[in-house]
Coordinates of C-alpha atoms in Angstrom, one line a residue:
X1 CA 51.5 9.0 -114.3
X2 CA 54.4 6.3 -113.6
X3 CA 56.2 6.2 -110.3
X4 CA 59.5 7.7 -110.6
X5 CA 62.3 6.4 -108.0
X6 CA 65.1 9.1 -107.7
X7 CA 68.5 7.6 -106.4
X8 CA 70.3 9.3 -103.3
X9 CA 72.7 11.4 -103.9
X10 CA 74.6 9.3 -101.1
X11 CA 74.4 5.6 -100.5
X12 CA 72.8 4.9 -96.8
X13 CA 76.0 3.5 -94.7
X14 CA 73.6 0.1 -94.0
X15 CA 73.1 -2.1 -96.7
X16 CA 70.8 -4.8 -95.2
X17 CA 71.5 -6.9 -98.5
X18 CA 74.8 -6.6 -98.6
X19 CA 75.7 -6.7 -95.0
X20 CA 77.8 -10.3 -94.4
X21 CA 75.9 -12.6 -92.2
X22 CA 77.2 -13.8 -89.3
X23 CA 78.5 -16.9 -89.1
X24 CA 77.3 -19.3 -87.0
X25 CA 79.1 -20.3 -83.3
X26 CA 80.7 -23.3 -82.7
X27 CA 80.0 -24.7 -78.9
X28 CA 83.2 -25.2 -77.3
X29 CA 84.7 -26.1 -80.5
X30 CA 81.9 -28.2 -81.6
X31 CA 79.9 -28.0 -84.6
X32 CA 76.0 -27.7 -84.1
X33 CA 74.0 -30.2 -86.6
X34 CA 70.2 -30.6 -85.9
X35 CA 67.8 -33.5 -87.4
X36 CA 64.5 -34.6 -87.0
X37 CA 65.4 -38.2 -86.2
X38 CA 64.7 -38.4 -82.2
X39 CA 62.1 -41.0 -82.6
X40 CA 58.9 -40.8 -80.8
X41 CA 59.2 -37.5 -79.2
X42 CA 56.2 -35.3 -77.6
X43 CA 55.8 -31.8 -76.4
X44 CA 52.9 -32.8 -74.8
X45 CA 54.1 -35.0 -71.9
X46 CA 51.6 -33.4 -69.7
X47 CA 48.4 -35.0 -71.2
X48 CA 48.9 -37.4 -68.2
X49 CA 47.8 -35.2 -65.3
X50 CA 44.4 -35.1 -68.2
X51 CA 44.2 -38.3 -68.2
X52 CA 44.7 -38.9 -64.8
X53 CA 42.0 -36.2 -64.0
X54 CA 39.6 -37.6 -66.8
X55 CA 39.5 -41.3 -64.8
X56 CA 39.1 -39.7 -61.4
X57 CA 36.1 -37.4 -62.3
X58 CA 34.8 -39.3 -65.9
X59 CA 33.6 -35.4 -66.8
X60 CA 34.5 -36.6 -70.3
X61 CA 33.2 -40.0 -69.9
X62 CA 30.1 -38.1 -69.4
X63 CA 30.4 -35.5 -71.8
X64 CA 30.5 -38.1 -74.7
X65 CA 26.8 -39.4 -72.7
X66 CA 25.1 -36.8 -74.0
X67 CA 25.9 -38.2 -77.7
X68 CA 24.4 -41.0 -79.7
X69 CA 25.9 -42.9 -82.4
X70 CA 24.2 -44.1 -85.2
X71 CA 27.5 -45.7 -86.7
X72 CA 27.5 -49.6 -87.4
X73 CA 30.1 -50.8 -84.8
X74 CA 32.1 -53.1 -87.2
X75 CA 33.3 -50.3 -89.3
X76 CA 35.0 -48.2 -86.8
X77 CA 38.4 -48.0 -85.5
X78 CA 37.5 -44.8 -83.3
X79 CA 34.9 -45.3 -80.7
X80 CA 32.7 -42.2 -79.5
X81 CA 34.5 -41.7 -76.7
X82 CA 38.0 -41.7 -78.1
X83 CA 37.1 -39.3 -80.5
X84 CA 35.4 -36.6 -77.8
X85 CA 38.6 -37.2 -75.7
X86 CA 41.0 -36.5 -78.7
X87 CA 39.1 -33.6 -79.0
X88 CA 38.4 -32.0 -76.1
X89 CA 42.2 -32.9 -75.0
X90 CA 43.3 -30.9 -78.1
X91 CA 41.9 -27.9 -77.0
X92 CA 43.1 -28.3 -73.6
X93 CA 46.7 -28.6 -75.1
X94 CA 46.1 -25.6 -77.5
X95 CA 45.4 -27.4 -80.9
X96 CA 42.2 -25.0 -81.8
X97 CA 41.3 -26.4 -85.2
X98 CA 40.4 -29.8 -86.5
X99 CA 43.2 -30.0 -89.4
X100 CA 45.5 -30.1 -86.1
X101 CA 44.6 -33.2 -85.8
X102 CA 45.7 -35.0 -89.4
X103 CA 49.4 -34.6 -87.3
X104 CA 48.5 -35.0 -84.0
X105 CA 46.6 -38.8 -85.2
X106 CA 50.2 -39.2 -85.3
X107 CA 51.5 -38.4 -81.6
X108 CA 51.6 -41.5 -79.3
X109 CA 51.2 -39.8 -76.5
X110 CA 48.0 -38.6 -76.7
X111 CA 47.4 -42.0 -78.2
X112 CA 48.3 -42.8 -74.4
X113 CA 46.3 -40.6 -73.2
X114 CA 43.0 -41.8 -74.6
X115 CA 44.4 -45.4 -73.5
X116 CA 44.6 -46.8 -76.9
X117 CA 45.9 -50.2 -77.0
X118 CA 48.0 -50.1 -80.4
X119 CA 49.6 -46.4 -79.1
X120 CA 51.5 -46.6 -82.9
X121 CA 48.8 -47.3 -84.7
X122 CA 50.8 -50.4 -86.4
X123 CA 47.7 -52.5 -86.3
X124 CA 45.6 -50.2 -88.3
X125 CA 43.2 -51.9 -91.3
X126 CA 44.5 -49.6 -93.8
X127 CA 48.1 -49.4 -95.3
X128 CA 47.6 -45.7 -95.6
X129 CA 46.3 -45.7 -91.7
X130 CA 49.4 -47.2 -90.4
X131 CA 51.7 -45.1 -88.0
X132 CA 48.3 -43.0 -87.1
X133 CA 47.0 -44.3 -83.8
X134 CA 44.0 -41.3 -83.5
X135 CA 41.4 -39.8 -85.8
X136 CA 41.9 -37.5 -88.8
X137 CA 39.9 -34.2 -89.4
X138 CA 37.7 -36.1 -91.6
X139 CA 36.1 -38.0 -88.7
X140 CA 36.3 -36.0 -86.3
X141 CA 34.5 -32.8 -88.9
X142 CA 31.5 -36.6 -88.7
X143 CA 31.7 -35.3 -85.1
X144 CA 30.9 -31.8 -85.3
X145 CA 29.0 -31.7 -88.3
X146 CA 26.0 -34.6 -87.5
X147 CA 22.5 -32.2 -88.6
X148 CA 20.8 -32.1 -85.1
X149 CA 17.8 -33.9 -86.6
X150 CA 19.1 -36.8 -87.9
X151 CA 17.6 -39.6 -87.5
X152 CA 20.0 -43.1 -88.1
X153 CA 19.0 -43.0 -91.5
X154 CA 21.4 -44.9 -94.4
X155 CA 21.0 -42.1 -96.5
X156 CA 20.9 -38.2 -96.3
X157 CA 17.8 -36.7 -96.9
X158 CA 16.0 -36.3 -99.9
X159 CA 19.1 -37.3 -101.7
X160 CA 20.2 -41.3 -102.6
X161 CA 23.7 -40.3 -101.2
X162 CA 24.6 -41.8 -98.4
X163 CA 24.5 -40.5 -94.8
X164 CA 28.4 -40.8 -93.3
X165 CA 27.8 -37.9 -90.6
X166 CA 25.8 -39.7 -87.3
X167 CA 26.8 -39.0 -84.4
X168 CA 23.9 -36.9 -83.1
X169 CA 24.5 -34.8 -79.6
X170 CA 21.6 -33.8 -76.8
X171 CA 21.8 -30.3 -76.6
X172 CA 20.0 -30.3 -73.3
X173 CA 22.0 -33.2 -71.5
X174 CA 24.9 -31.0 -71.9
X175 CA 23.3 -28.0 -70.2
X176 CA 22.0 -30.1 -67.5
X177 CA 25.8 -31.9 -67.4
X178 CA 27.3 -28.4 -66.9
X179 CA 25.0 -27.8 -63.6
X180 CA 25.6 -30.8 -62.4
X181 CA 29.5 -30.8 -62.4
X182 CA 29.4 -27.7 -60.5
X183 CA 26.7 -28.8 -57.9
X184 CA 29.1 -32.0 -57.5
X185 CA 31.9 -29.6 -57.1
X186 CA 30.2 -28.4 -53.6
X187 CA 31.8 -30.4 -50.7
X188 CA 28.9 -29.1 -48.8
X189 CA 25.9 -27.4 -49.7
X190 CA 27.1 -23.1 -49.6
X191 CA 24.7 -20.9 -47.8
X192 CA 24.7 -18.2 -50.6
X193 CA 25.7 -18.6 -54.6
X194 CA 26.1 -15.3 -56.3
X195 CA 25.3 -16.6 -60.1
X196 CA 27.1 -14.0 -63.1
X197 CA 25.5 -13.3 -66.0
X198 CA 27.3 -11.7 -68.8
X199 CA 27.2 -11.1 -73.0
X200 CA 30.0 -11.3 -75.2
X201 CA 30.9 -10.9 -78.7
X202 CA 32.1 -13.8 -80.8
X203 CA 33.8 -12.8 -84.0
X204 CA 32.6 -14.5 -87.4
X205 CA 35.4 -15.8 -89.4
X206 CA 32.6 -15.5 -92.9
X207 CA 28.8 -15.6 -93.6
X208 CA 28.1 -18.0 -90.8
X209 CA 24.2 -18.9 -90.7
X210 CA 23.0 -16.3 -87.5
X211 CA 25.5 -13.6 -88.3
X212 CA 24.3 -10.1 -87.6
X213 CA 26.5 -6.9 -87.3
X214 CA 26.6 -5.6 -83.9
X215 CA 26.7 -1.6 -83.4
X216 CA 28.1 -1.6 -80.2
X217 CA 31.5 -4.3 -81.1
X218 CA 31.3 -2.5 -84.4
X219 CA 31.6 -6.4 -86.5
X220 CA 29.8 -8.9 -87.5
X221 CA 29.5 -11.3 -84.5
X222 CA 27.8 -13.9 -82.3
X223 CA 26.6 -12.9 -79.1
X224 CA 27.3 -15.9 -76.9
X225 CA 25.6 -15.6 -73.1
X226 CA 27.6 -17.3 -69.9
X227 CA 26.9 -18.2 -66.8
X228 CA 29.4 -18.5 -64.4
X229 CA 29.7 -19.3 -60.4
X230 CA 32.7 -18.4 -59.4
X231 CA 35.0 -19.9 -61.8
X232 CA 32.7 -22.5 -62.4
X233 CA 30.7 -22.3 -65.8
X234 CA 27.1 -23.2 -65.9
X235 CA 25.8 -22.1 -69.2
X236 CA 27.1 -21.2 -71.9
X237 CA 24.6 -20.4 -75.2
X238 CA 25.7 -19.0 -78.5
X239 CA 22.9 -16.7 -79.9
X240 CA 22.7 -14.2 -82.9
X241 CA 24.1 -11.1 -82.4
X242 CA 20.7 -9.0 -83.2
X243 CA 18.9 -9.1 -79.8
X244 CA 19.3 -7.7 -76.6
X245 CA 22.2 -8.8 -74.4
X246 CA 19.9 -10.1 -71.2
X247 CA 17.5 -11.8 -74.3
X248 CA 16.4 -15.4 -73.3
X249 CA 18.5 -14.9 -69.9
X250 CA 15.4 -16.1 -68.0
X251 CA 14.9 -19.1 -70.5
X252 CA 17.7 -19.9 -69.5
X253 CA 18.3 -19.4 -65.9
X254 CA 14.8 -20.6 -64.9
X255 CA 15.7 -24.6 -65.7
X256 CA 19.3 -23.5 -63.7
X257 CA 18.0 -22.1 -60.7
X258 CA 15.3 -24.8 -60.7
X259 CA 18.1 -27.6 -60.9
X260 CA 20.2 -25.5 -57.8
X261 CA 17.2 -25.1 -55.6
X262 CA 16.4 -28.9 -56.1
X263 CA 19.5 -30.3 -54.7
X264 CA 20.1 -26.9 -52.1
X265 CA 16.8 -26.4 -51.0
X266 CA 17.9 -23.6 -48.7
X267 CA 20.8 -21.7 -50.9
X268 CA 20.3 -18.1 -51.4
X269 CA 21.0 -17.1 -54.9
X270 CA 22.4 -13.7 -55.8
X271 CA 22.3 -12.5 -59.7
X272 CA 24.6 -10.2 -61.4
X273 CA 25.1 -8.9 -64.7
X274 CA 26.2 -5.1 -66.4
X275 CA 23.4 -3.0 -67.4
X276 CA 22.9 -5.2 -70.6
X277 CA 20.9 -6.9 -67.9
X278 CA 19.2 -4.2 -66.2
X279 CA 15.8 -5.1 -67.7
X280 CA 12.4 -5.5 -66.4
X281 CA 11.7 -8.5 -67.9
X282 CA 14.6 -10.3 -65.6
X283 CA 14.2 -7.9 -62.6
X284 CA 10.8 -9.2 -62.2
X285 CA 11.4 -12.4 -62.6
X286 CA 14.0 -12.2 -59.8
X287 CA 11.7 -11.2 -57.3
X288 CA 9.2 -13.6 -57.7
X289 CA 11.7 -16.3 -57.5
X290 CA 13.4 -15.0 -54.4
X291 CA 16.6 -14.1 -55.8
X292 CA 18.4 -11.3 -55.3
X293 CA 20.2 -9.0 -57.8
X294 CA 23.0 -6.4 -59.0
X295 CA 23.0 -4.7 -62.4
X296 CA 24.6 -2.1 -63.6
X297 CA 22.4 0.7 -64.3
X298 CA 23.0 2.8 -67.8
X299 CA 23.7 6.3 -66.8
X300 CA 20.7 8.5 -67.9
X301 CA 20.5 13.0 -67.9
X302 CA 17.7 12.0 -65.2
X303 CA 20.2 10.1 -63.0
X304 CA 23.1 12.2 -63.6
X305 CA 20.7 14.8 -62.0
X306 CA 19.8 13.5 -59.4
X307 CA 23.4 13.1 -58.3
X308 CA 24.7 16.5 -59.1
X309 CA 25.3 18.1 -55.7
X310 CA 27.7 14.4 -55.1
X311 CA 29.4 15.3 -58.7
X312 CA 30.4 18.7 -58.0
X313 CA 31.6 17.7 -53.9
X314 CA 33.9 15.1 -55.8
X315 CA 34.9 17.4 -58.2
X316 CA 35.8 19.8 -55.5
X317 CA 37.5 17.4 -53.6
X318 CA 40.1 16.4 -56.8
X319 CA 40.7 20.6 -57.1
X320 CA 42.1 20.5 -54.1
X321 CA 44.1 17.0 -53.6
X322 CA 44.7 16.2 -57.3
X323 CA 43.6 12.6 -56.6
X324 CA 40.9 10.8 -57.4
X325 CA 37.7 11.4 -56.1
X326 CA 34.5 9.6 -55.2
X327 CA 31.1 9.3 -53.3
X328 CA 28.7 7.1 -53.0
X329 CA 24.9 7.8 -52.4
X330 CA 21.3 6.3 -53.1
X331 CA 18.2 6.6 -53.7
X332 CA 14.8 4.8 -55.2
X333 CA 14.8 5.3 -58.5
X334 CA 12.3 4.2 -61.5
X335 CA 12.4 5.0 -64.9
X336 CA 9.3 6.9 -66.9
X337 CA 7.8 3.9 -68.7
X338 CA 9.6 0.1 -68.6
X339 CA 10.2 -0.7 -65.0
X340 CA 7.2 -1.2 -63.0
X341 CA 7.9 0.7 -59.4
X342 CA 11.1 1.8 -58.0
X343 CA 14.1 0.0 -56.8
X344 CA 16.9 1.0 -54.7
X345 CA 19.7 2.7 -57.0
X346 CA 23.6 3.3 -55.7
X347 CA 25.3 5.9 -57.4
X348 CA 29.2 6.7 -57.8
X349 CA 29.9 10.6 -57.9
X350 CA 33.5 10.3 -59.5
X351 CA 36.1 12.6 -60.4
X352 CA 39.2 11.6 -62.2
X353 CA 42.4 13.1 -63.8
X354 CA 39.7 12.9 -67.4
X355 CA 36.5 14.6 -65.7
X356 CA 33.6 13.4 -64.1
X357 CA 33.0 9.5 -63.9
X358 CA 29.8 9.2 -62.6
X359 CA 28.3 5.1 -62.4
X360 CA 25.2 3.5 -61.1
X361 CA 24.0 0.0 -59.8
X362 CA 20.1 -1.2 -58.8
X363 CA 19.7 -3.7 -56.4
X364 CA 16.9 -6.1 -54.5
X365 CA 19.4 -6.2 -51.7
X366 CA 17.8 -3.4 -48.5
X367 CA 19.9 -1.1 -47.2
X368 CA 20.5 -2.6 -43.7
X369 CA 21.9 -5.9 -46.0
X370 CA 24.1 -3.5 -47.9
X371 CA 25.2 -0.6 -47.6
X372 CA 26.2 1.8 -50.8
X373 CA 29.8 1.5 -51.1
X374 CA 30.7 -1.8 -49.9
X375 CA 27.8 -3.1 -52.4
X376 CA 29.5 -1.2 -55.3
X377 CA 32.9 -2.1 -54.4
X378 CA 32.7 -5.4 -53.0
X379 CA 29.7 -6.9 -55.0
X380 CA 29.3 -5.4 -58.2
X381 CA 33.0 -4.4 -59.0
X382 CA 34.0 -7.9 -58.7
X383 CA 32.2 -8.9 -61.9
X384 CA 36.3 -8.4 -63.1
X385 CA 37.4 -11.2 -62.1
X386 CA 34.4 -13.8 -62.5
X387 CA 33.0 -13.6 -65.3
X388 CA 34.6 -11.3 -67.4
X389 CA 38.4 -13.0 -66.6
X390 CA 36.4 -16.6 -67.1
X391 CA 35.1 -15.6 -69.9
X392 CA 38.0 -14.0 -71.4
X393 CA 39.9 -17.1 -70.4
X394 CA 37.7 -19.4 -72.2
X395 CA 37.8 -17.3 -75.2
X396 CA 41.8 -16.5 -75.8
X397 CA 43.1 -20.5 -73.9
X398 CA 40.7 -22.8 -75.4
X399 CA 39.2 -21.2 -78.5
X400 CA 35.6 -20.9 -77.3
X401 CA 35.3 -18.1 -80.3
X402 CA 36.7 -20.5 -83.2
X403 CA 33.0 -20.9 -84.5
X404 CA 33.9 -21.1 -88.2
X405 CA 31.4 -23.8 -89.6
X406 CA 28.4 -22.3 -91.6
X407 CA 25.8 -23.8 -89.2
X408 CA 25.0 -22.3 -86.0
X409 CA 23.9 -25.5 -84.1
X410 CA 27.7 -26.8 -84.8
X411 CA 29.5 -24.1 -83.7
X412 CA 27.7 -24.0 -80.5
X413 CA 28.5 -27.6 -80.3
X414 CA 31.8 -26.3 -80.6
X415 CA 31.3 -24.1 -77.7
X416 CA 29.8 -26.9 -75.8
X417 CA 33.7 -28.5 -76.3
X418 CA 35.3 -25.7 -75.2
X419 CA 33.2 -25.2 -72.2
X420 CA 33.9 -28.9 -71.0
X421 CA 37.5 -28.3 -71.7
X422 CA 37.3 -25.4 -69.9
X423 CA 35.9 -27.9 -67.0
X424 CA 38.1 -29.8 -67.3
X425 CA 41.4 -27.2 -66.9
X426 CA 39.1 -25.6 -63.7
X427 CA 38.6 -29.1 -62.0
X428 CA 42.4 -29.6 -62.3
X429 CA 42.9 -25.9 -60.6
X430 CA 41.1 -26.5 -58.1
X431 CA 41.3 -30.5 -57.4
X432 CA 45.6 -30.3 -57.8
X433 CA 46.5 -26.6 -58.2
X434 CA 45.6 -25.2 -54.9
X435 CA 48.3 -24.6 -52.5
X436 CA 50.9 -24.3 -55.3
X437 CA 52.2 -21.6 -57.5
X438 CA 49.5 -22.2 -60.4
X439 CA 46.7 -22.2 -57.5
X440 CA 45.2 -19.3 -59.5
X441 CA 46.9 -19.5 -62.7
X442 CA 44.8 -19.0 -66.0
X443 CA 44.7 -22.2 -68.4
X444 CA 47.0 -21.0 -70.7
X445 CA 50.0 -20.9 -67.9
X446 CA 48.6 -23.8 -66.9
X447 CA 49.1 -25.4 -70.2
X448 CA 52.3 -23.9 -70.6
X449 CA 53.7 -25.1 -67.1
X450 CA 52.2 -28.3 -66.9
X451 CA 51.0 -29.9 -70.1
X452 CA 53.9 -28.7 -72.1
X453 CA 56.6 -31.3 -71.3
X454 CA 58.7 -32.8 -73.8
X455 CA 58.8 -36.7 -73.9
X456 CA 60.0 -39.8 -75.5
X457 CA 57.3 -42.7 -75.8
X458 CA 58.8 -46.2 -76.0
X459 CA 56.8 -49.2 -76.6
X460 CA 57.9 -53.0 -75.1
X461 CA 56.4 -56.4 -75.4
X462 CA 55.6 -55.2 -71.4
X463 CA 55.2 -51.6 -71.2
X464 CA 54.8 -48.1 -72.4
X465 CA 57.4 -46.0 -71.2
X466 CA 56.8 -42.5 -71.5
X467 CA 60.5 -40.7 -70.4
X468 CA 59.8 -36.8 -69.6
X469 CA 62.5 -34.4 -70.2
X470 CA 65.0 -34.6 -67.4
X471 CA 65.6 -30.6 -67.7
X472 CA 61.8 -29.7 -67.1
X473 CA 62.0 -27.1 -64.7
X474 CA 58.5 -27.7 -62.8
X475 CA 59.4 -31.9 -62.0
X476 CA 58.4 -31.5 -58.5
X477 CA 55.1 -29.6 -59.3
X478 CA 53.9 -32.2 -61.8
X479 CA 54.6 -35.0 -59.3
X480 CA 52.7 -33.1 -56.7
X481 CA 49.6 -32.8 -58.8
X482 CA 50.1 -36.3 -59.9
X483 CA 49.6 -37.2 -56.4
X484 CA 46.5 -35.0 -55.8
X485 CA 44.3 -36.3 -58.7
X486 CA 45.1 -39.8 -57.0
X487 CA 44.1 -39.3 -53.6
X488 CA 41.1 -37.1 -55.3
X489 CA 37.7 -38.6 -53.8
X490 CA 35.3 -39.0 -56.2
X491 CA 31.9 -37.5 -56.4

């Protein structure tokens, strides 16, 4: 059966396509005529508080360390470290994906930033390379895409074609990289480090190698762990989505902690994670190392039990006051079977406007250390801002979920650029932000309020001048933190 369209008996009184357009405003008389001939012109003026930062603290000096490069030195116009900077600064600046970057070879003022000599690129061996200071997607995907057991061999393997991706990165130089910026970090060695652990899912973009469907995201996904101190990230592992959430924590933690301990020999170290952590496996391995812990505790008919009499006082209390409702008790809990004695549980009898809330934590920490509700309020409930705000920040700002490639080893090599990026945005927060109105602003404002400045770049026999707009609003800011990566002290 066809679909039959039956007229209106009367025409609508709006005609969208035959409504007259409205002519366009003259200002003050004058006609308004746009073109695209303003010469070298940048929206990215504030690449130079990155590149200010970058030769203060070298983070991505040292970042491009943990890479070697197997290409012959007389056939490249991009050295290893420009092309890490190029990158990592693209992320910082919002440009996600690597076909950015076939227009953005074109920008000299990120050709500044990476201190190119020819900023134009007019001295370029190719013709076609001419006006195109910085690298293409084509060398930069050489970056990304180098198999992590290559070798320096001419030729790819058993094939005669030849090899042209070889630049080979350290996976475990970068983990021990991101410890070590955050020990340097310290001005003093802290008395007490509370270390967050925390999952998250990583949505696949195709059939990417490691790609499981997860029931609890309800998609296909990665399942990427994090580490965070604070706002400062000290691990950050993309893993299948088809384990546990705490799987491999203590692989990785045990080389972290060991690292922490070596250079604080005295620090007490605190652990917290949701109840994707609350596993005996990590639990035990806490105690024996000394460290301390808060998980969240999955709520259970056994648990909900043994808080009954607390459920039905809060319940009472929101009958008669129509507000929210809560108590907080404990007790030593263990379950049937997987943990192997009891621990010290805090529950949360809740009552809200929807019914009963009820929520539980288990702890190492004793009672006289910590008591019930100041543990759950002040130690566990903080887990909202760092990691899950860290991690969220990460994720939406600089693209730490654009893991597209088909390998897994490249897109957490991916992540590994988005985590130093991420460094990189939280060293200037904290080195030149603090004390101003971005002292706690995310790194998207902060890319929006101080990287985004329009510019003209003009080149002399002399000098590069780079002329920022005259009507940016946040002048006096940008000078500021200009001023604070200078008198920054290094490490």
């Amino acid at each position: 059966m066809g679909l039959v369209i039956t007229p209106l008996e009367t025409p609508r009184k709006f005609d969208p396509l035959g409504q007259p357009l409205a002519t366009s405003q003259k200002l003050g008389g004058r006609e308004l005529v746009w073109r695209f001939d303003g010469g070298d012109i940048t929206s990215d003026g504030g690449v130079l508080a990155l590149k200010k930062l970058e030769e203060r603290t070298g983070i991505v000096r040292r970042f491009a360390g943990c890479f070697e490069d197997y290409r012959r030195p007389d056939r490249i116009e991009h050295p290893l470290l420009d092309l890490i900077l190029q990158r990592v600064f693209g992320l910082a600046l919002g440009y996600e994906d690597l076909n950015d970057h076939d227009e953005l070879r074109r920008d000299p003022m990120l050709a500044v930033a990476l201190s190119k000599d020819d900023v134009k690129g007019e001295q370029r061996r190719r013709a076609q390379d001419r006006g195109k200071a910085l690298a293409g997607k084509s060398t930069l995907n050489r970056l990304e895409l180098t198999a992590p057991d290559y070798d320096g061999s001419a030729h790819q393997k058993g094939s005669d074609k030849p090899e042209t991706k070889k630049i080979v990165v350290d996976p475990e130089s970068i983990d021990a990289l991101l410890v070590e910026l955050f020990l340097e970090a310290q001005e003093r060695a802290p008395e007490q480090i509370i270390l967050d652990v925390d999952a998250t899912d990583d949505a696949l973009y195709g059939r990417q190698e490691g790609g499981f469907y997860h029931g609890y995201y309800r998609n296909y996904c990665y399942l990427p762990l994090y580490v965070f101190c604070g706002e400062h990230l000290l691990c950050a592992r993309l893993r299948s989505a088809n384990i546990d959430a705490s799987a491999d924590s203590v692989e990785e933690l045990t080389p972290l902690v060991a690292r922490i301990r070596q250079r604080w020999p005295a620090v007490t170290i605190q652990l917290r994670g949701d109840a994707g952590f609350c596993r005996e496996k990590l639990m035990a391995w806490c105690e024996s190392e000394g460290i301390d812990y808060i998980f969240g505790l999955a709520q259970n008919p056994r648990l909900k039990k043994q808080i009954a009499a607390e459920m039905a006082q809060a319940e009472q209390q929101y009958q008669q006051t129509q507000a929210a409702a809560r108590l907080f008790t404990e007790f030593f809990y263990s379950t049937e079977d997987s943990w192997s004695h009891q621990r010290r549980v805090i529950a949360k009898a809740e009552h809200l406007d929807k019914g009963a809330n009820p929520r539980f934590v288990v702890t190492s920490l004793p009672a006289e250390q910590a008591a019930a509700q100041e543990l759950y309020e002040k130690g566990y409930c903080a887990r909202g801002e760092c990691p899950e705000n860290r991690i969220k920040e990460q994720q939406l700002d600089l693209f730490a979920d654009r893991t597209s490639t088909g390998k897994m080893w490249s897109n957490q090599l991916r992540l590994y650029f988005s985590s130093i990026a991420y460094v990189l945005l939280q060293t200037l927060r904290r080195v030149a932000l603090v004390g101003t109105a971005l002292e706690k602003a995310q790194c998207g404002t902060i890319r929006l309020k101080l990287l985004k400045i329009g510019a003209q770049i003009r080149v002399t026999v002399r000098k590069v001048w780079v002329s920022l707009s005259g009507s940016y609003p946040y002048a006096d800011l940008f000078a500021r933190v200009l001023a604070k990566i200078e008198a920054h002290q290094l490490a």
